[in-house]
């Protein structure tokens, strides 16, 4: 069973309600599926297709374009080491080599116990704090080889700190309180000029 | 008394003595909360805007010449004017998909001051009569997504976003949305494709601006996070005050990330057009020099896509026009500094590999070309290069970006600068960007390539023996 759980279905409906066109919710829904299972399953993609009036092929077609979506089981912790230029200049490649030795897998591989997947990634926007990495998209900056080993030992010992399991991004979601929204409607229902633009035509700017 | 220092809660940001427009709250640890934001003038820019006609707000942005901070440097006020009248609804898409190598100002702005960005979005929606705003944050930036979610929830609860904002007739919803790892989605038409739930591939041009045909086929403004973050300050202080910073062509400040071999790498808010690269790298207020015992070899002045500069270009100001004339661009405000220990071929390969991995595959010259560039560079670095490989690289490059590629002058070889931008055989600039590291390094450090080339072009023909073959 990897369709959305009841709780996640409610979240999915809430996400869809924030777009004028349902298909726009596709990427956030794929993230939600990955949050539930740790990766995106075929059943989840079928469910997303039902929710967004698309086909499972369209869902996979979109999802497969984006690197963050995994369509097979991966480690509980995704360790993404940056080796782009700024990090390369300050030891990013050496850090990746070290990570491969510590974890016993090559970049792209998952440890036998299913704990870690190691990736060699492109710039993660912390260039002045090189070398850097992300664990499940939480930053570790200016990290030494010893600190890397400590981090892995901590995670193995269950000391994850603020790092959630793979698939979870923001731990707090947007939520528009009832009655407070301006009203999100399909484009064809919003073809009138917004009311406040009438101020442009009044001499004192008041409408 | 110098106050400049790293700020522990905003790793990478350096709080120095310069003017602050967009980073003014960064020194506060709780800068991302609505409480701190309101205590420091937050949403007063929106109040000031709402006291004017929408068209007057647009006039202010036009008059201040707020240049786009995403890469192209196009004036926001002019871009806003490209929307066809009466074709409602209009949309705003905020480009927070910052992925350019070396760049990370937008992440800090989203994590440290999300309300400032939200206020900038509201001002834009008010000025242009926009129906809805989509705040698209890069997938990998979990904390930024979280901070914006909390900020939006708080702002909605206080009536600052949504229906009848601040008790007026102005109503607009802001939807937080996020990507899933694709550099190309930073290109504005690819961003729109992604937001429509599609593969993030750039759209054919024309139309050149989504202001004509954008999200759901409607007129759409796509603006960068930093661009919009300037608007609250601008509304509060006015265009003339804004123009007291920076130069005439490039008013205001901008955020610059300097990484690599400097003593104090960091993200700095600098005055546009007046600060030079030399100031930035060597002065106490900024990077405090190249790391001990080393000297500058080269630098990338505007993100991975920019042609490289060398010590001769140090005295250029950080301003679009002179940097463009000198053969490069300021792009997204990311500078990567390399000292003499850096292997030019290896560094070039790393950036080329990035473009090869990130090419969306839509245009053949880029899809095939970037892959070949990477392969040929890799074999040169592995000691498997052939003498013809240098010309082969230049030939592949010419297929993606025909004609002389923008490059810095090299007085030692009597070479003049080739001004920016490059020509392209592709829909978007990704393919041409992959050419920058190649031509920059071959032009300047051809000897480094030659020293690595160990193979001959052809296999020597074996002399035939008198007994003949088999």
mmCIF file of N, CA and C in Angstrom, chain B residues 19-64:
data_model
loop_
_atom_site.group_PDB
_atom_site.id
_atom_site.type_symbol
_atom_site.label_atom_id
_atom_site.label_comp_id
_atom_site.label_asym_id
_atom_site.label_seq_id
_atom_site.Cartn_x
_atom_site.Cartn_y
_atom_site.Cartn_z
ATOM 1 N N UNK B 19 26.510 50.013 3.216
ATOM 2 C CA UNK B 19 25.073 50.257 3.300
ATOM 3 C C UNK B 19 24.295 48.950 3.163
ATOM 4 N N UNK B 20 23.168 48.870 3.858
ATOM 5 C CA UNK B 20 22.369 47.644 3.803
ATOM 6 C C UNK B 20 20.951 47.984 3.355
ATOM 7 N N UNK B 21 20.560 47.425 2.245
ATOM 8 C CA UNK B 21 19.167 47.552 1.823
ATOM 9 C C UNK B 21 18.441 46.238 2.080
ATOM 10 N N UNK B 22 18.987 45.142 1.566
ATOM 11 C CA UNK B 22 18.271 43.863 1.700
ATOM 12 C C UNK B 22 18.732 43.019 2.886
ATOM 13 N N UNK B 23 19.907 43.311 3.443
ATOM 14 C CA UNK B 23 20.393 42.471 4.552
ATOM 15 C C UNK B 23 20.318 43.185 5.897
ATOM 16 N N UNK B 24 19.513 44.250 5.969
ATOM 17 C CA UNK B 24 19.537 45.072 7.179
ATOM 18 C C UNK B 24 19.146 44.294 8.439
ATOM 19 N N UNK B 25 18.327 43.251 8.295
ATOM 20 C CA UNK B 25 17.896 42.515 9.494
ATOM 21 C C UNK B 25 18.763 41.292 9.800
ATOM 22 N N UNK B 26 19.704 40.986 8.907
ATOM 23 C CA UNK B 26 20.489 39.760 9.096
ATOM 24 C C UNK B 26 21.199 39.670 10.448
ATOM 25 N N UNK B 27 21.690 40.801 10.982
ATOM 26 C CA UNK B 27 22.367 40.678 12.276
ATOM 27 C C UNK B 27 21.453 40.206 13.411
ATOM 28 N N UNK B 28 20.137 40.373 13.260
ATOM 29 C CA UNK B 28 19.222 39.880 14.302
ATOM 30 C C UNK B 28 19.045 38.376 14.153
ATOM 31 N N UNK B 29 19.186 37.662 15.249
ATOM 32 C CA UNK B 29 19.056 36.213 15.159
ATOM 33 C C UNK B 29 17.643 35.787 14.736
ATOM 34 N N UNK B 30 16.646 36.561 15.182
ATOM 35 C CA UNK B 30 15.258 36.203 14.876
ATOM 36 C C UNK B 30 14.711 37.001 13.687
ATOM 37 N N UNK B 31 15.586 37.338 12.743
ATOM 38 C CA UNK B 31 15.190 38.205 11.628
ATOM 39 C C UNK B 31 14.059 37.625 10.782
ATOM 40 N N UNK B 32 13.836 36.324 10.871
ATOM 41 C CA UNK B 32 12.834 35.680 10.023
ATOM 42 C C UNK B 32 11.427 35.701 10.637
ATOM 43 N N UNK B 33 11.305 36.205 11.853
ATOM 44 C CA UNK B 33 9.988 36.187 12.501
ATOM 45 C C UNK B 33 9.195 37.447 12.156
ATOM 46 N N UNK B 34 7.875 37.311 12.190
ATOM 47 C CA UNK B 34 7.015 38.463 11.917
ATOM 48 C C UNK B 34 7.204 39.527 12.996
ATOM 49 N N UNK B 35 7.419 39.073 14.213
ATOM 50 C CA UNK B 35 7.611 40.006 15.326
ATOM 51 C C UNK B 35 8.801 40.935 15.066
ATOM 52 N N UNK B 36 9.941 40.341 14.715
ATOM 53 C CA UNK B 36 11.129 41.153 14.440
ATOM 54 C C UNK B 36 10.902 42.015 13.206
ATOM 55 N N UNK B 37 10.257 41.433 12.223
ATOM 56 C CA UNK B 37 10.054 42.166 10.978
ATOM 57 C C UNK B 37 9.226 43.413 11.224
ATOM 58 N N UNK B 38 8.143 43.257 11.980
ATOM 59 C CA UNK B 38 7.287 44.416 12.232
ATOM 60 C C UNK B 38 7.966 45.432 13.138
ATOM 61 N N UNK B 39 8.850 44.951 14.014
ATOM 62 C CA UNK B 39 9.559 45.873 14.913
ATOM 63 C C UNK B 39 10.626 46.673 14.173
ATOM 64 N N UNK B 40 10.940 46.270 12.956
ATOM 65 C CA UNK B 40 11.996 46.956 12.201
ATOM 66 C C UNK B 40 11.443 47.508 10.882
ATOM 67 N N UNK B 41 10.246 48.039 10.935
ATOM 68 C CA UNK B 41 9.670 48.710 9.762
ATOM 69 C C UNK B 41 8.989 47.791 8.784
ATOM 70 N N UNK B 42 8.806 46.539 9.166
ATOM 71 C CA UNK B 42 8.209 45.570 8.255
ATOM 72 C C UNK B 42 6.786 45.920 7.853
ATOM 73 N N UNK B 43 6.475 45.717 6.596
ATOM 74 C CA UNK B 43 5.177 45.967 5.962
ATOM 75 C C UNK B 43 4.824 47.454 5.891
ATOM 76 N N UNK B 44 5.734 48.330 6.338
ATOM 77 C CA UNK B 44 5.492 49.762 6.136
ATOM 78 C C UNK B 44 5.679 50.146 4.670
ATOM 79 N N UNK B 45 6.545 49.414 3.965
ATOM 80 C CA UNK B 45 6.715 49.658 2.531
ATOM 81 C C UNK B 45 5.432 49.352 1.785
ATOM 82 N N UNK B 46 4.758 48.299 2.203
ATOM 83 C CA UNK B 46 3.474 47.946 1.590
ATOM 84 C C UNK B 46 2.438 49.035 1.902
ATOM 85 N N UNK B 47 2.440 49.494 3.148
ATOM 86 C CA UNK B 47 1.499 50.567 3.518
ATOM 87 C C UNK B 47 1.740 51.801 2.659
ATOM 88 N N UNK B 48 3.017 52.127 2.465
ATOM 89 C CA UNK B 48 3.358 53.295 1.637
ATOM 90 C C UNK B 48 2.881 53.077 0.199
ATOM 91 N N UNK B 49 3.046 51.847 -0.297
ATOM 92 C CA UNK B 49 2.621 51.557 -1.667
ATOM 93 C C UNK B 49 1.102 51.667 -1.788
ATOM 94 N N UNK B 50 0.385 51.131 -0.779
ATOM 95 C CA UNK B 50 -1.083 51.128 -0.843
ATOM 96 C C UNK B 50 -1.660 52.543 -0.764
ATOM 97 N N UNK B 51 -0.865 53.483 -0.273
ATOM 98 C CA UNK B 51 -1.319 54.871 -0.224
ATOM 99 C C UNK B 51 -1.194 55.543 -1.592
ATOM 100 N N UNK B 52 -0.563 54.859 -2.539
ATOM 101 C CA UNK B 52 -0.398 55.410 -3.884
ATOM 102 C C UNK B 52 -1.280 54.652 -4.865
ATOM 103 N N UNK B 53 -1.394 55.223 -6.065
ATOM 104 C CA UNK B 53 -2.037 54.468 -7.134
ATOM 105 C C UNK B 53 -1.083 53.348 -7.573
ATOM 106 N N UNK B 54 -1.635 52.228 -8.022
ATOM 107 C CA UNK B 54 -0.759 51.146 -8.511
ATOM 108 C C UNK B 54 0.236 51.637 -9.561
ATOM 109 N N UNK B 55 -0.236 52.476 -10.475
ATOM 110 C CA UNK B 55 0.654 52.940 -11.553
ATOM 111 C C UNK B 55 1.804 53.785 -10.998
ATOM 112 N N UNK B 56 1.560 54.469 -9.879
ATOM 113 C CA UNK B 56 2.640 55.273 -9.280
ATOM 114 C C UNK B 56 3.717 54.385 -8.662
ATOM 115 N N UNK B 57 3.287 53.227 -8.144
ATOM 116 C CA UNK B 57 4.268 52.288 -7.588
ATOM 117 C C UNK B 57 5.158 51.758 -8.726
ATOM 118 N N UNK B 58 4.509 51.428 -9.844
ATOM 119 C CA UNK B 58 5.282 50.989 -11.010
ATOM 120 C C UNK B 58 6.255 52.095 -11.453
ATOM 121 N N UNK B 59 5.780 53.328 -11.463
ATOM 122 C CA UNK B 59 6.649 54.457 -11.845
ATOM 123 C C UNK B 59 7.884 54.543 -10.938
ATOM 124 N N UNK B 60 7.676 54.339 -9.642
ATOM 125 C CA UNK B 60 8.804 54.398 -8.699
ATOM 126 C C UNK B 60 9.851 53.333 -9.025
ATOM 127 N N UNK B 61 9.374 52.134 -9.322
ATOM 128 C CA UNK B 61 10.309 51.033 -9.612
ATOM 129 C C UNK B 61 11.058 51.327 -10.908
ATOM 130 N N UNK B 62 10.336 51.897 -11.872
ATOM 131 C CA UNK B 62 10.973 52.249 -13.145
ATOM 132 C C UNK B 62 12.004 53.353 -12.933
ATOM 133 N N UNK B 63 11.625 54.337 -12.161
ATOM 134 C CA UNK B 63 12.520 55.472 -11.955
ATOM 135 C C UNK B 63 13.781 55.082 -11.172
ATOM 136 N N UNK B 64 13.619 54.141 -10.236
ATOM 137 C CA UNK B 64 14.775 53.723 -9.431
ATOM 138 C C UNK B 64 15.733 52.850 -10.235
#
